[in-house]
Structures are given as C-alpha cells and as structure tokens.
Tab-separated table of C-alpha atoms and ligand atoms in Angstrom:
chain	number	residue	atom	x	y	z
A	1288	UNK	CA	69.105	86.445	89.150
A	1289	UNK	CA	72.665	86.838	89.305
A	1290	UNK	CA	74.475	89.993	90.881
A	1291	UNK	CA	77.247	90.185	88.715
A	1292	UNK	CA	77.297	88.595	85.140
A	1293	UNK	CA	79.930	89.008	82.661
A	1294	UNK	CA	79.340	88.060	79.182
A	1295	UNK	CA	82.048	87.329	76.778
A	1296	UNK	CA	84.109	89.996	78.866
A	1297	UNK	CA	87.963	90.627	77.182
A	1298	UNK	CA	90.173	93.293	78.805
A	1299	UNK	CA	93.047	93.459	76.767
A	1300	UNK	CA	96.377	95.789	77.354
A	1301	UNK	CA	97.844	97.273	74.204
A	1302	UNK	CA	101.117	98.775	74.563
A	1303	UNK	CA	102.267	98.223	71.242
A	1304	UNK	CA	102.242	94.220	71.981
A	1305	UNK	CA	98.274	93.213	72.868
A	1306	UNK	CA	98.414	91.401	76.453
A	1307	UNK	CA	95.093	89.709	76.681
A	1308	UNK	CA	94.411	90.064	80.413
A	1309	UNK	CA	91.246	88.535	80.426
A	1310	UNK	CA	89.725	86.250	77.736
A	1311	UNK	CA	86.174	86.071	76.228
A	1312	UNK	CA	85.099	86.290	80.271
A	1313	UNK	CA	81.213	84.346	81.134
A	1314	UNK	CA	80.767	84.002	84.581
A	1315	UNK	CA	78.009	85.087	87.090
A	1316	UNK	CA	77.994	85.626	90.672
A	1317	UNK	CA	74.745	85.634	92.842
A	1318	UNK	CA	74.159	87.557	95.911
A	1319	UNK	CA	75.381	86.197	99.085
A	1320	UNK	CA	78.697	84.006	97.420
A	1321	UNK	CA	82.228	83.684	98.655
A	1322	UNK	CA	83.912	83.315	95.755
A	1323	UNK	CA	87.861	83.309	96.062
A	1324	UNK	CA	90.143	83.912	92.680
A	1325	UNK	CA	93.849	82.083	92.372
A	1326	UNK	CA	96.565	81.822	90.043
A	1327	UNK	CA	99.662	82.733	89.218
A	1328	UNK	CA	101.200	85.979	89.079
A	1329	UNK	CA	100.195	88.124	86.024
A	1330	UNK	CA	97.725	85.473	84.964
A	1331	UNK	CA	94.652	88.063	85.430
A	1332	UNK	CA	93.413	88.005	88.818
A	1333	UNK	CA	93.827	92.019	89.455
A	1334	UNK	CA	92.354	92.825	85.984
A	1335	UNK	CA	88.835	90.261	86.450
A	1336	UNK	CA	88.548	91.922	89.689
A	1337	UNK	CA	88.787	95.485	88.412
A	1338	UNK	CA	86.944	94.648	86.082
A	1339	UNK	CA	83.685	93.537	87.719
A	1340	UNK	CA	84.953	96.472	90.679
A	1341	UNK	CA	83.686	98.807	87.829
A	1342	UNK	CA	87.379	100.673	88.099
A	1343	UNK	CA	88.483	99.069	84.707
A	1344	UNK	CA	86.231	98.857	81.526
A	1345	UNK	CA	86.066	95.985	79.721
A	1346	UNK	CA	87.275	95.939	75.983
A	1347	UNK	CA	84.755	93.647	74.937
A	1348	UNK	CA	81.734	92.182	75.999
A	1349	UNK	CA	78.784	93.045	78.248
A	1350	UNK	CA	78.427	93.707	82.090
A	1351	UNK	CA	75.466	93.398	84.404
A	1352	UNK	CA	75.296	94.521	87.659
A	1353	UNK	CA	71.863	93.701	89.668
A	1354	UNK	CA	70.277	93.812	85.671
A	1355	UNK	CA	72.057	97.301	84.605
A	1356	UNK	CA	74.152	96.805	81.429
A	1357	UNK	CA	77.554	98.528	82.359
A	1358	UNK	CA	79.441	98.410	79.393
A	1359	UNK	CA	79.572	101.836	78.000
A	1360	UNK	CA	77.143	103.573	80.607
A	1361	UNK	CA	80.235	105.556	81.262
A	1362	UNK	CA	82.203	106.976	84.333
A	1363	UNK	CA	79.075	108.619	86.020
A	1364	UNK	CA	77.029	104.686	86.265
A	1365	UNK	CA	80.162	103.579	87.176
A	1366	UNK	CA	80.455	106.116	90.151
A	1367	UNK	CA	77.067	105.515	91.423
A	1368	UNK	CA	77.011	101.680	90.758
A	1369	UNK	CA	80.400	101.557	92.940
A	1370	UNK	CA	79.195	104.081	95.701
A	1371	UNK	CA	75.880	102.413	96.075
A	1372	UNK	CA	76.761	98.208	95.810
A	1373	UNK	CA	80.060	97.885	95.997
A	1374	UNK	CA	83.078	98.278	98.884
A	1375	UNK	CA	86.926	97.179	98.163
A	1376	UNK	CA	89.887	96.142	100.221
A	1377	UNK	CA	93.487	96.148	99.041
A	1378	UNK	CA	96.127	94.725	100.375
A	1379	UNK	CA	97.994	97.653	101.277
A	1380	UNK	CA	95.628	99.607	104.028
A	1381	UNK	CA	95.339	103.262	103.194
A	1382	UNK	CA	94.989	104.395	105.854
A	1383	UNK	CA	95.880	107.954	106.864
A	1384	UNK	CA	97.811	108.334	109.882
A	1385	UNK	CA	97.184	111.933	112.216
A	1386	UNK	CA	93.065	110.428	111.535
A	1387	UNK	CA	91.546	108.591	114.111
A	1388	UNK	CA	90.119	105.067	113.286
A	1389	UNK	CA	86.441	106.897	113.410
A	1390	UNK	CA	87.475	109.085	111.085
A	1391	UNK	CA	89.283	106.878	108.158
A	1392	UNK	CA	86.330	104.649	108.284
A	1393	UNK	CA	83.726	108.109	107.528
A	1394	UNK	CA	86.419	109.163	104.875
A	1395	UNK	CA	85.222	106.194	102.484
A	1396	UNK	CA	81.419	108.232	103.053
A	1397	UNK	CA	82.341	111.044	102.218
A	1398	UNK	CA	81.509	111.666	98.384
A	1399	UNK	CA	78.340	109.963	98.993
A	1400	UNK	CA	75.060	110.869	99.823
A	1401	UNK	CA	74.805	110.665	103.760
A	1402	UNK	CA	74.797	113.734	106.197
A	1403	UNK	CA	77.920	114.567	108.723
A	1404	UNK	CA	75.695	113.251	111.303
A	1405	UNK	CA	74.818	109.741	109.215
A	1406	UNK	CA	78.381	109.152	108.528
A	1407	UNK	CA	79.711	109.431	112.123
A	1408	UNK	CA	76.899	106.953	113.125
A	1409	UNK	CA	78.068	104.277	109.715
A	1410	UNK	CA	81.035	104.635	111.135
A	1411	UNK	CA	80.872	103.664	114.588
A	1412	UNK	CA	77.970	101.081	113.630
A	1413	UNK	CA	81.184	99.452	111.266
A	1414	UNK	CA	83.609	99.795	113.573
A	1415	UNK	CA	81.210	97.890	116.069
A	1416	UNK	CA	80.361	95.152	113.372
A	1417	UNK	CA	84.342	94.585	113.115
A	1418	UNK	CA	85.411	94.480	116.636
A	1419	UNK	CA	87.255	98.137	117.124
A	1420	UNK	CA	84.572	100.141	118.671
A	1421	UNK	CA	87.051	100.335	121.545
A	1422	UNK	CA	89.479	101.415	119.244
A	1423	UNK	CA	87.562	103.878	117.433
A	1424	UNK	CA	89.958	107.104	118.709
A	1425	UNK	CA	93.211	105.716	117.582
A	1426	UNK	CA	94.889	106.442	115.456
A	1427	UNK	CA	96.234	103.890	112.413
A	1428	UNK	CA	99.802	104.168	113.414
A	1429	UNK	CA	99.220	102.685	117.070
A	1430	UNK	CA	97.052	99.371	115.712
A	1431	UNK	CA	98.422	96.165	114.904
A	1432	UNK	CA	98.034	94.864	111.116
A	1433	UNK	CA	95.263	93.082	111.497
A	1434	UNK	CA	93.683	96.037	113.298
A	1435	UNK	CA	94.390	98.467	110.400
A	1436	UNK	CA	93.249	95.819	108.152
A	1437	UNK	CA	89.939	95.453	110.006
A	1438	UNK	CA	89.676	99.427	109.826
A	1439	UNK	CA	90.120	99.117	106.351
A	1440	UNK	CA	87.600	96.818	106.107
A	1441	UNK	CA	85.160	98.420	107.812
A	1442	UNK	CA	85.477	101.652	105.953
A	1443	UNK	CA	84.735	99.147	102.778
A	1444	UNK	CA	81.383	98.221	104.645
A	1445	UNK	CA	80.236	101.263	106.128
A	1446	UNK	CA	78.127	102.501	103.809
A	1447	UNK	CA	76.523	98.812	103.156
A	1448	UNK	CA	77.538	97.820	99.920
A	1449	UNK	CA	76.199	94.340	98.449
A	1450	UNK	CA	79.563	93.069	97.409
A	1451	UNK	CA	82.933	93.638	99.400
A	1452	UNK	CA	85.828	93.219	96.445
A	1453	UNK	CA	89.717	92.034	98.333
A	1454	UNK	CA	92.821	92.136	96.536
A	1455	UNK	CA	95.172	90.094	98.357
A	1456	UNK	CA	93.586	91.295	101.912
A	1457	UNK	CA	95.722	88.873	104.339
A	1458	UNK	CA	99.253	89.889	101.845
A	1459	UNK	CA	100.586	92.351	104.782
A	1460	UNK	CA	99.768	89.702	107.467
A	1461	UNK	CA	101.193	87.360	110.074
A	1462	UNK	CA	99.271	83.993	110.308
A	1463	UNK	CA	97.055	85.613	113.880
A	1464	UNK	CA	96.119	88.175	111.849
A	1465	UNK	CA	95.407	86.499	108.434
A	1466	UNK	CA	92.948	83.933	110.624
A	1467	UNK	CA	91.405	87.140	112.058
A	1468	UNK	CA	90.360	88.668	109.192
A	1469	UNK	CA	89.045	85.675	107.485
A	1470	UNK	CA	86.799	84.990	110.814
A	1471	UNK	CA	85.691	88.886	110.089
A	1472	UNK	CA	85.241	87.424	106.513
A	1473	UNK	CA	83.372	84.801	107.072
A	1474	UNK	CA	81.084	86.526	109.580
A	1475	UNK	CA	80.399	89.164	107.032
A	1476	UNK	CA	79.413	86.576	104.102
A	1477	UNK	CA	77.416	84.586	106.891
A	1478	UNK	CA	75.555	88.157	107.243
A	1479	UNK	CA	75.032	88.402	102.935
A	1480	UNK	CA	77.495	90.148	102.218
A	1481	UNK	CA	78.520	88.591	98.769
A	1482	UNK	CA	82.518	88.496	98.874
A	1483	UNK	CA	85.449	88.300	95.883
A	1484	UNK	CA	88.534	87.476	96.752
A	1485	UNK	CA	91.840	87.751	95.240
A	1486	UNK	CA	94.372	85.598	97.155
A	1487	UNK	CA	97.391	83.533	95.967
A	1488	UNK	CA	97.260	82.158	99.566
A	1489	UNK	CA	95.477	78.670	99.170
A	1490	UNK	CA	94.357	78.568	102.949
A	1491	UNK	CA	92.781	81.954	102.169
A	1492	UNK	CA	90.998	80.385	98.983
A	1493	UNK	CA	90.303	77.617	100.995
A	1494	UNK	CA	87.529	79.797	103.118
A	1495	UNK	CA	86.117	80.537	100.044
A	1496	UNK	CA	82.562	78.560	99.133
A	1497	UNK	CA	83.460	79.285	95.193
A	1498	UNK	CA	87.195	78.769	93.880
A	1499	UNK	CA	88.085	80.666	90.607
A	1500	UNK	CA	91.523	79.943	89.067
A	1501	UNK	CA	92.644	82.616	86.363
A	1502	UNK	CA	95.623	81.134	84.211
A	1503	UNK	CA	96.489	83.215	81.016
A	1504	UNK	CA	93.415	85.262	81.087
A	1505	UNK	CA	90.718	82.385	81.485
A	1506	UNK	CA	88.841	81.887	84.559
A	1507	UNK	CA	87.816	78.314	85.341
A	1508	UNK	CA	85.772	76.985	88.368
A	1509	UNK	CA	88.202	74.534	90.755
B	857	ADP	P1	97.634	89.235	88.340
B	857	ADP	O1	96.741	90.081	89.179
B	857	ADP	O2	97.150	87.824	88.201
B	857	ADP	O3	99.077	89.291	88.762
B	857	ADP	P2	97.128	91.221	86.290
B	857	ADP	O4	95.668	91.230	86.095
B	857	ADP	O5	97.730	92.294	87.111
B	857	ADP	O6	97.574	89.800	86.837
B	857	ADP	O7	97.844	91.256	84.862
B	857	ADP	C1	97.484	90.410	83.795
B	857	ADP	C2	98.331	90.758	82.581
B	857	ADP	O8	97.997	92.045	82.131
B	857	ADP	C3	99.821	90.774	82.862
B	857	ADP	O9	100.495	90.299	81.712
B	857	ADP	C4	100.106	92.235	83.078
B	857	ADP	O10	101.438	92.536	82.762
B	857	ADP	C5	99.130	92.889	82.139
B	857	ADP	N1	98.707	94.224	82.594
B	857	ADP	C6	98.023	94.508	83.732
B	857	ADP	N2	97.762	95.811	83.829
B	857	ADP	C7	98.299	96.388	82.727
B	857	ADP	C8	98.357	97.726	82.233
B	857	ADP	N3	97.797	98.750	82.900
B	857	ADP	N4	98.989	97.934	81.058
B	857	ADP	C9	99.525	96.915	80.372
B	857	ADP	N5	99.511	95.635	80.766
B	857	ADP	C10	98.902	95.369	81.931
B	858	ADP	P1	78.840	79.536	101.381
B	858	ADP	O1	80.041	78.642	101.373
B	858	ADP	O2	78.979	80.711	102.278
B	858	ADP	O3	77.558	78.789	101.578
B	858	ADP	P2	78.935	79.579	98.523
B	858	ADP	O4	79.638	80.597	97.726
B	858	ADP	O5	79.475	78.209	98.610
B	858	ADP	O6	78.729	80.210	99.967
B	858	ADP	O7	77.473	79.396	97.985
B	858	ADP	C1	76.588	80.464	97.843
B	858	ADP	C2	75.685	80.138	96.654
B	858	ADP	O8	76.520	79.977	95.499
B	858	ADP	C3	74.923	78.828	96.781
B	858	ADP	O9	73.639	79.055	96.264
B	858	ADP	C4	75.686	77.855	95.908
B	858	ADP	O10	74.842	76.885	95.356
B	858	ADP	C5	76.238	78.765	94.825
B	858	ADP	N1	77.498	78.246	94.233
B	858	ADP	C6	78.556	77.740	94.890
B	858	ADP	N2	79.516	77.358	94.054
B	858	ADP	C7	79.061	77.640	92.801
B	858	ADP	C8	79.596	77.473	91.493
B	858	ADP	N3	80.796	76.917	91.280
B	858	ADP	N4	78.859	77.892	90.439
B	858	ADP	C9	77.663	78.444	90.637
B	858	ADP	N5	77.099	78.622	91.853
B	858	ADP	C10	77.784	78.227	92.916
C-alpha cells in the first residue's frame, strides 16, 4: 500500500489568468522511498510538494495519506495528519537565534501532544541521531550552515514523522556542507524514513533512489 497517492491531483492559481501549477497529478509514493523532484523554475516543484505536505489543498482530485482520503477533510485532518506523519525542511533554516539548539529542535513539539518532559528527551534523542548532541546549548547564531541545517532537520524528525518533506535543503550551502546533509539524508532514509526532495541541484537528485521531473505542471518519472 502506498503512503502517499495522488489521484488526478490539479492545483491551479487563479489570479484573474488560471496558472495550472500542477496537472491532472497520479503518482504514489510507498513508505521508505527517496524520491527527489527537478525542474525548472516555476514549473511546479514547490506546489506538488505542498501539496502532498498537506499545507496546500488540491483543486481537484483525491489525496490519500496511509488510506485517509484528504481532499476536503479540512484544516483540522490536515493538522493532525501533518503533526502525526509528516516533518519539513526548507531551505531557509528558521531558526530562532537567543534559543539554544535544544530548544529550537522542542519548538517544532510544541503544539503536539507530548509532555515538557517528552519533548526535552525528542529533542536531545534528535539532536543525537544528527550529530549535535555536543552542540545541543548553542545557540543558532554560533553554528556553521550545515550545523543550523542539521538543527533544522532534526527539529523536522523529532517527533518521528513517516515522511521528512525538503524544499531545496542544500540551497544555503557550500559543497562540505551540502555532502553533509545528504550523508544525514541518506542515513535517515537507510533508517525508513521515506524522503521528498525538492532540489534543482542534480548531484542532490542524484542521491535520490526515485527522480521526479515537474515541467509545466506534469510530473514524469526520469
Ligand atoms: P517551482 O517550485 O517549480 O519554482 P511553483 O510551484 O512555485 O514552481 O510555481 C508553479 C507556478 O504556479 C508558477 O507559474 C507560479 O508563478 C505559480 N504560483 C505558485 N504559487 C502561486 C500563488 N500563490 N498564486 C499564484 N500563482 C502561484
Ligand atoms: P533506495 O534507493 O533507498 O533503495 P528507492 O526510492 O530507490 O530507495 O526505492 C524504495 C522503493 O521504491 C523500492 O521498493 C523500489 O522498488 C521503489 N521504487 C523506486 N523507484 C520507483 C519508481 N520509479 N516507481 C515506483 N516505485 C519505485
């Protein structure tokens, strides 16, 4: 069964002229993929992953996630669906500086269901899993990039989601860096954690066990 299935999925824009971000969409992603997603600029890439990210709706079509239909269950599904299975990464880190490490990573916990107590331990335990226990009293401002990034990635796994969604996660970073996350990608999808990737760096793609290429809206396997 897949994880994520979209069926016939359209998002289009209408600001007086309809941009069709994302055309009559079918594709399905199983649990435990590494599935990368190229193109050019404005072809899509941003909208398919909001899209199955649960932060846009779909204008047509159906969504399941783990065998819940999506479309139309509203902001509340969304919420939980998000907070329970799923964990994103921008490229930008958002991190807030005057916080330690320990603390941004508990800050992506913190509308969810786990104690004070729980969340300090999630924390630490993701901080471990990425490398920065050491680190885990700094704050954001004295890391490197790829350190920030990490933290940012390991506030997206703290509270084990299934899927971990990137939007251009290496776009802030020097080539060290950019090889360092991947390894902390790769580790991560050798663990099961199913991975999306948004990338218009082909070496990053390249890591990827599934290529997607969005041109104009349609998503095709490479
Ligand atoms: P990419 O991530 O590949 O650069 P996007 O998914 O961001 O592409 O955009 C796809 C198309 O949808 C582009 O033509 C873009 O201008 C348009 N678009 C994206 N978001 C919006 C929006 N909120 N309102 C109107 N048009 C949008
Ligand atoms: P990895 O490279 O980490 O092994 P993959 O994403 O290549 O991960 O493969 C994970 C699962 O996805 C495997 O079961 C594989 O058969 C399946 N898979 C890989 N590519 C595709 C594809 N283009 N379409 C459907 N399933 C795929």
């Amino acid at each position: 069964m897949s994880l994520l299935a979209l069926r016939d999925v359209s998002r289009t824009y209408d600001d007086g002229q309809p941009v069709h971000a994302l055309r009559a969409t079918t594709l399905s992603i199983d649990a435990g993929q590494y599935v990368s997603v190229t193109g050019p600029s404005g072809s899509g890439k941003s909208t398919l992953l909001n899209v199955l990210g649960l932060l846009d709706e779909p204008t047509a079509g159906s969504y399941r996630v783990s065998d819940t239909e999506t479309v139309g269950g509203g902001q509340r599904l969304h919420g939980a669906v998000r907070g329970q299975l799923f964990g994103f990464v921008f490229q930008a880190f958002h991190l807030l500086a005057g916080r330690t490490a320990v603390e941004n990573v508990e800050i992506g916990m913190l509308y969810g269901p786990l104690r004070r107590r729980q969340r300090r331990r999630r924390a630490e335990e993701a901080l471990d899993r990425i490398g920065l226990a050491h680190r885990m009293h700094a704050d954001p401002r004295r890391l490197s990039g790829g350190e920030r990034q990490r933290v940012a990635i390991a506030r997206a796994i703290a509270a084990r989601p299934a899927v971990l969604f990137c939007d251009e996660p290496t776009g802030n970073l020097d080539s060290g860096n950019t090889a360092n996350v991947l390894a902390l990608l790769r580790e991560l999808n050798d663990q099961g954690l199913t991975l999306v990737v948004v990338t218009h760096d082909p070496d990053v793609a390249g890591h990827a066990g599934r290529r997607l290429q969005v041109i104009d809206g349609t998503v095709r396997e490479q």
